[in-house]
mmCIF file of C-alpha atoms in Angstrom:
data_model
loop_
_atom_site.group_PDB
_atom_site.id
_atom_site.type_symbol
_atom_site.label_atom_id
_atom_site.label_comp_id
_atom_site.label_asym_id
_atom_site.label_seq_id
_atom_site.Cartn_x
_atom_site.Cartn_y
_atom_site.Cartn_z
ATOM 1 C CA UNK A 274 13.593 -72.675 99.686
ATOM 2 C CA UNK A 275 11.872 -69.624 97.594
ATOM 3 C CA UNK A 276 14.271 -70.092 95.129
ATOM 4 C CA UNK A 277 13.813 -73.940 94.870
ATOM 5 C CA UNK A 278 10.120 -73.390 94.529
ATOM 6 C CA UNK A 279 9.981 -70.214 92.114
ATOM 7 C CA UNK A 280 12.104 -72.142 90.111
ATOM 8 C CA UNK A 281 9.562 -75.653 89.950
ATOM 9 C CA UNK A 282 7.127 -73.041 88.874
ATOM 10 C CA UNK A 283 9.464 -71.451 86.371
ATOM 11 C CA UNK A 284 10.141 -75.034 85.086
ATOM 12 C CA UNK A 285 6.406 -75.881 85.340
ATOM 13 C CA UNK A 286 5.034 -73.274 83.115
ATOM 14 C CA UNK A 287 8.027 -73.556 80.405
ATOM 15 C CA UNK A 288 7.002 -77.464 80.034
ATOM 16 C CA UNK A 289 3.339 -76.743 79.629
ATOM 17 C CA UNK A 290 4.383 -74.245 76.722
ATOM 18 C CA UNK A 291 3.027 -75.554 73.602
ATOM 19 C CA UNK A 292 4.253 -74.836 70.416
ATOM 20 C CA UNK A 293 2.804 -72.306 67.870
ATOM 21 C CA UNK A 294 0.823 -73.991 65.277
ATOM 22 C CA UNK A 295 1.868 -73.093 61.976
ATOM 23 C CA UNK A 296 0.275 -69.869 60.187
ATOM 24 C CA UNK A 297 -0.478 -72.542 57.235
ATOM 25 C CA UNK A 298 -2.054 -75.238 58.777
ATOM 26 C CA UNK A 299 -6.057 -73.611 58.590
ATOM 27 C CA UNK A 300 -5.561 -73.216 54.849
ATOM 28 C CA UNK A 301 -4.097 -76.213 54.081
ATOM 29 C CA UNK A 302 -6.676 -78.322 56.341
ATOM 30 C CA UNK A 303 -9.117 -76.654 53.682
ATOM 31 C CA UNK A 304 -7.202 -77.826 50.505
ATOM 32 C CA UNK A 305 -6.833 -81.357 52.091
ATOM 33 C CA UNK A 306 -10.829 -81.357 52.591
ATOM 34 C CA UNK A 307 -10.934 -79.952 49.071
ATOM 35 C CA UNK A 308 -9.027 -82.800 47.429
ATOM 36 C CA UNK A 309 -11.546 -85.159 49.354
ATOM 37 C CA UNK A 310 -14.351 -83.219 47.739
ATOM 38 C CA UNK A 311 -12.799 -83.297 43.805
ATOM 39 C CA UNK A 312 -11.249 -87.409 44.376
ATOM 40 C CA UNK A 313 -15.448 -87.977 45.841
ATOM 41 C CA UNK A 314 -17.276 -86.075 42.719
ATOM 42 C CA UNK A 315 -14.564 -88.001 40.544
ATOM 43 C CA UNK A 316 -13.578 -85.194 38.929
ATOM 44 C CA UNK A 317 -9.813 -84.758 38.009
ATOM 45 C CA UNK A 318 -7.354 -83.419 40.775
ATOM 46 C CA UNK A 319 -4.392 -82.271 38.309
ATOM 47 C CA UNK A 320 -5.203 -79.083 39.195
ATOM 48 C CA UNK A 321 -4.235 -79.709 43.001
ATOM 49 C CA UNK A 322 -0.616 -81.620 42.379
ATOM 50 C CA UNK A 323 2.507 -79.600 41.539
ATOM 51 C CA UNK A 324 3.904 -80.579 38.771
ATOM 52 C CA UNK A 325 6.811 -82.488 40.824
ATOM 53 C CA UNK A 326 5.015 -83.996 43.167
ATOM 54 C CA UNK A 327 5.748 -87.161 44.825
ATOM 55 C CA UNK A 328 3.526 -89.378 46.135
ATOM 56 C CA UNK A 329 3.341 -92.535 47.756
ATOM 57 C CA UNK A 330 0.498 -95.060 47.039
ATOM 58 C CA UNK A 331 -1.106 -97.938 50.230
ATOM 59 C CA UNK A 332 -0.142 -100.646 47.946
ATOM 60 C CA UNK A 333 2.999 -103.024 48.957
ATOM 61 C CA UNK A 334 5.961 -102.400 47.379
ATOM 62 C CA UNK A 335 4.635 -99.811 45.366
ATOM 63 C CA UNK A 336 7.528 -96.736 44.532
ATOM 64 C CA UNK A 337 6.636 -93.222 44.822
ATOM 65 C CA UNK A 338 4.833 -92.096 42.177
ATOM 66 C CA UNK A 339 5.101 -88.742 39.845
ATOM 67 C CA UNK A 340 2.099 -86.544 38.942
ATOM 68 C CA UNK A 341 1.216 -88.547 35.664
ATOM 69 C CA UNK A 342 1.403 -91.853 37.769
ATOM 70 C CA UNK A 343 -0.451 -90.391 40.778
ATOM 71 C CA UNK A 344 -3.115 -89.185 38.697
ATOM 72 C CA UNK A 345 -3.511 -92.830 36.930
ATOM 73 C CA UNK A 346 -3.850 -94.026 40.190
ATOM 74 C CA UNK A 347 -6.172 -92.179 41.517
ATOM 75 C CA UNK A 348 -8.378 -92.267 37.931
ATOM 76 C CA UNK A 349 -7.775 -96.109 38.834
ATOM 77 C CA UNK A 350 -9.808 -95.875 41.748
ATOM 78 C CA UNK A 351 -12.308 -93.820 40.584
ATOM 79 C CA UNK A 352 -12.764 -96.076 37.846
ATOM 80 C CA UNK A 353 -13.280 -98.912 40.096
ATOM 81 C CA UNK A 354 -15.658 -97.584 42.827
ATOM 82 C CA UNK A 355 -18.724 -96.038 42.815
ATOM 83 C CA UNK A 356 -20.550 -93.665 45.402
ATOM 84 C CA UNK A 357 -17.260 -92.936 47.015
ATOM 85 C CA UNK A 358 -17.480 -91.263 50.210
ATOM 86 C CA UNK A 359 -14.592 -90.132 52.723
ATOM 87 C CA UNK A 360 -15.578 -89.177 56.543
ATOM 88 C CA UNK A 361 -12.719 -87.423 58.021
ATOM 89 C CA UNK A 362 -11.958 -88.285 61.389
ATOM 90 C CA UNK A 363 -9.724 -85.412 62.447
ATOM 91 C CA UNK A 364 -7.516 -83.521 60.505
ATOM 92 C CA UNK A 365 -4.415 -82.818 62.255
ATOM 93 C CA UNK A 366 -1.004 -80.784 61.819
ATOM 94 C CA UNK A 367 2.402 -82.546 60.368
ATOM 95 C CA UNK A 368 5.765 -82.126 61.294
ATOM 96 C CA UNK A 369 8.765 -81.650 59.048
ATOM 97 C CA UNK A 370 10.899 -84.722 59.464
ATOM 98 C CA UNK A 371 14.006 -83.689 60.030
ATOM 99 C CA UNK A 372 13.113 -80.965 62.595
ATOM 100 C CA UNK A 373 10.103 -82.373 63.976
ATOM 101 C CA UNK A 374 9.060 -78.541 63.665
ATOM 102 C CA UNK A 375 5.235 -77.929 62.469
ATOM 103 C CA UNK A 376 4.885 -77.493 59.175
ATOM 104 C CA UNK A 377 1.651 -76.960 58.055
ATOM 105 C CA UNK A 378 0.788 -80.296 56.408
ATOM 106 C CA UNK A 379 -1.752 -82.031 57.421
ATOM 107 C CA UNK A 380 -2.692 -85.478 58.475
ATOM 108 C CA UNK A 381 -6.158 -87.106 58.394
ATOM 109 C CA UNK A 382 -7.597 -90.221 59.566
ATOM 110 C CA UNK A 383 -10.959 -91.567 58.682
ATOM 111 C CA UNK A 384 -13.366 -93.983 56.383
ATOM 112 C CA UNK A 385 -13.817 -94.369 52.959
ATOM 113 C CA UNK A 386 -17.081 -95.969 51.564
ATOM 114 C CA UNK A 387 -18.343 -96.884 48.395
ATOM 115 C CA UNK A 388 -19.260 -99.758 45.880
ATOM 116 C CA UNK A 389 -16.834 -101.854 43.516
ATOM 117 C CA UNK A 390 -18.464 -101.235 40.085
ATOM 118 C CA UNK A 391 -18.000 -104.780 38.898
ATOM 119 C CA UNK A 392 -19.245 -106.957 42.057
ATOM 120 C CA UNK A 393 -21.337 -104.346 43.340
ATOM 121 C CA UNK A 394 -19.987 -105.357 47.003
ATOM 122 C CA UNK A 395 -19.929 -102.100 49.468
ATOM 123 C CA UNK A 396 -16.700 -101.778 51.141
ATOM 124 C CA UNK A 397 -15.866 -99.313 54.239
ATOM 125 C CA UNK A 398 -12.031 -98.761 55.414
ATOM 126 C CA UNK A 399 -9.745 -96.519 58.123
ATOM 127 C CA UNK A 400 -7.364 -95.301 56.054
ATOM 128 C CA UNK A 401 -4.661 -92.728 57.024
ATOM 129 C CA UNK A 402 -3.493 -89.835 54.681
ATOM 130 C CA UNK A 403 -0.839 -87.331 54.669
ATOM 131 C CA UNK A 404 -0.576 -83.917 52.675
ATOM 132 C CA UNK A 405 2.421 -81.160 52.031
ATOM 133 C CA UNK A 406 1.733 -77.947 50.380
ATOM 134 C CA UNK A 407 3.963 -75.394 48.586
ATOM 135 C CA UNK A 408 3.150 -71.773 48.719
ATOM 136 C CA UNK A 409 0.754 -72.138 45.903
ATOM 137 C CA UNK A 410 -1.495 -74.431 47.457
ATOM 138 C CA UNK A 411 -0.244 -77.675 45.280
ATOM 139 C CA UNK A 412 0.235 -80.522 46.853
ATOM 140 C CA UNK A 413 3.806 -81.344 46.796
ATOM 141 C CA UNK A 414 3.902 -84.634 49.088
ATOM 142 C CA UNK A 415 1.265 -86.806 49.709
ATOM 143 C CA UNK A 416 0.578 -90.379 50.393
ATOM 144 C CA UNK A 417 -2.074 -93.134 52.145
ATOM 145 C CA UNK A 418 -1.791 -95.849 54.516
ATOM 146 C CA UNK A 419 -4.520 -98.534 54.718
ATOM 147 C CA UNK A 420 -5.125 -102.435 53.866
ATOM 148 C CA UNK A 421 -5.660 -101.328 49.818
ATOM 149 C CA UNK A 422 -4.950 -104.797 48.729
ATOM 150 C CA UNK A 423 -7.214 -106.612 51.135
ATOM 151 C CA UNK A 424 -9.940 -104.143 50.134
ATOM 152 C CA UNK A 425 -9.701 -105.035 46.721
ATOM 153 C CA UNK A 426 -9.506 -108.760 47.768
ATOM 154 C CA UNK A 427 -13.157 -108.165 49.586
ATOM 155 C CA UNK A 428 -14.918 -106.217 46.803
ATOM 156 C CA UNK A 429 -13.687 -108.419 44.117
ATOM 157 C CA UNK A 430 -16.477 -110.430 41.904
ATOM 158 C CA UNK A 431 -16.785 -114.139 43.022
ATOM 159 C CA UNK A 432 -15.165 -116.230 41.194
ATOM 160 C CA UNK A 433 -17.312 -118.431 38.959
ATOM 161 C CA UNK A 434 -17.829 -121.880 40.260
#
């Protein structure tokens, strides 16, 4: 019976082990929260892709996109909104997908705010964003989840009657 019950505990403890986070995650929670800063001031974020990064827009259909498209889109929004703000709501540690191992990227969920420049209509949404870094601090995979396309729909000038 001791046995029986040492080994419940043994099997207790092992299950609540959790696993170490990765020595990268801290520092790259602080480059996410820096690209939030630079995309919010609309200032240019070449500086924070690699050169062969891939990233993946919250429009349907839309292909991954290379640095030179990425930063078109993001120059796209800029260029359409004004006062942009992002709340996080947590920033939280990735996986890779194939080991399901942490990683150090980071995942974020929160609110963007901010006014279409043409209509002048204020717009808040939950959008969901995902971030890989090498081991110069570039971001080397990156996308966003969230209803762009109905956003756009919402903030768009009325049409003229």
């Amino acid at each position: 019976m001791k046995k029986i019950i040492m080994l419940v505990c043994v099997c207790a403890l092992w299950s609540c082990n959790q696993p170490a986070q990765n020595p990268n995650f801290e520092k790259n929670v602080e480059l996410a929260k820096n690209y939030f800063e630079t995309f919010t001031a609309e200032n240019s974020i070449s500086d924070l892709l690699s050169d062969d990064v891939e990233w993946r827009s919250c429009f349907y259909g839309a292909p991954a996109m290379n640095k030179e498209e990425t930063l078109e889109y993001v120059k796209g929004w800029q260029g359409a909104m004004e006062n942009i703000t992002y709340t996080a709501e947590n920033f939280l540690p990735g996986v890779d997908p194939e080991t399901g191992q942490l990683n150090g990227s980071v995942r974020t969920y929160g609110t963007w705010a901010g006014t279409n420049t043409a209509s002048g209509k204020s717009f808040e949404i939950y959008m969901y964003h995902y971030f890989t870094f090498n081991d110069e601090g570039k971001i080397i995979n990156s996308g966003d989840f969230g209803d762009a396309t109905g956003l756009l729909m919402a903030v768009a000038p009325d049409a003229a009657e």
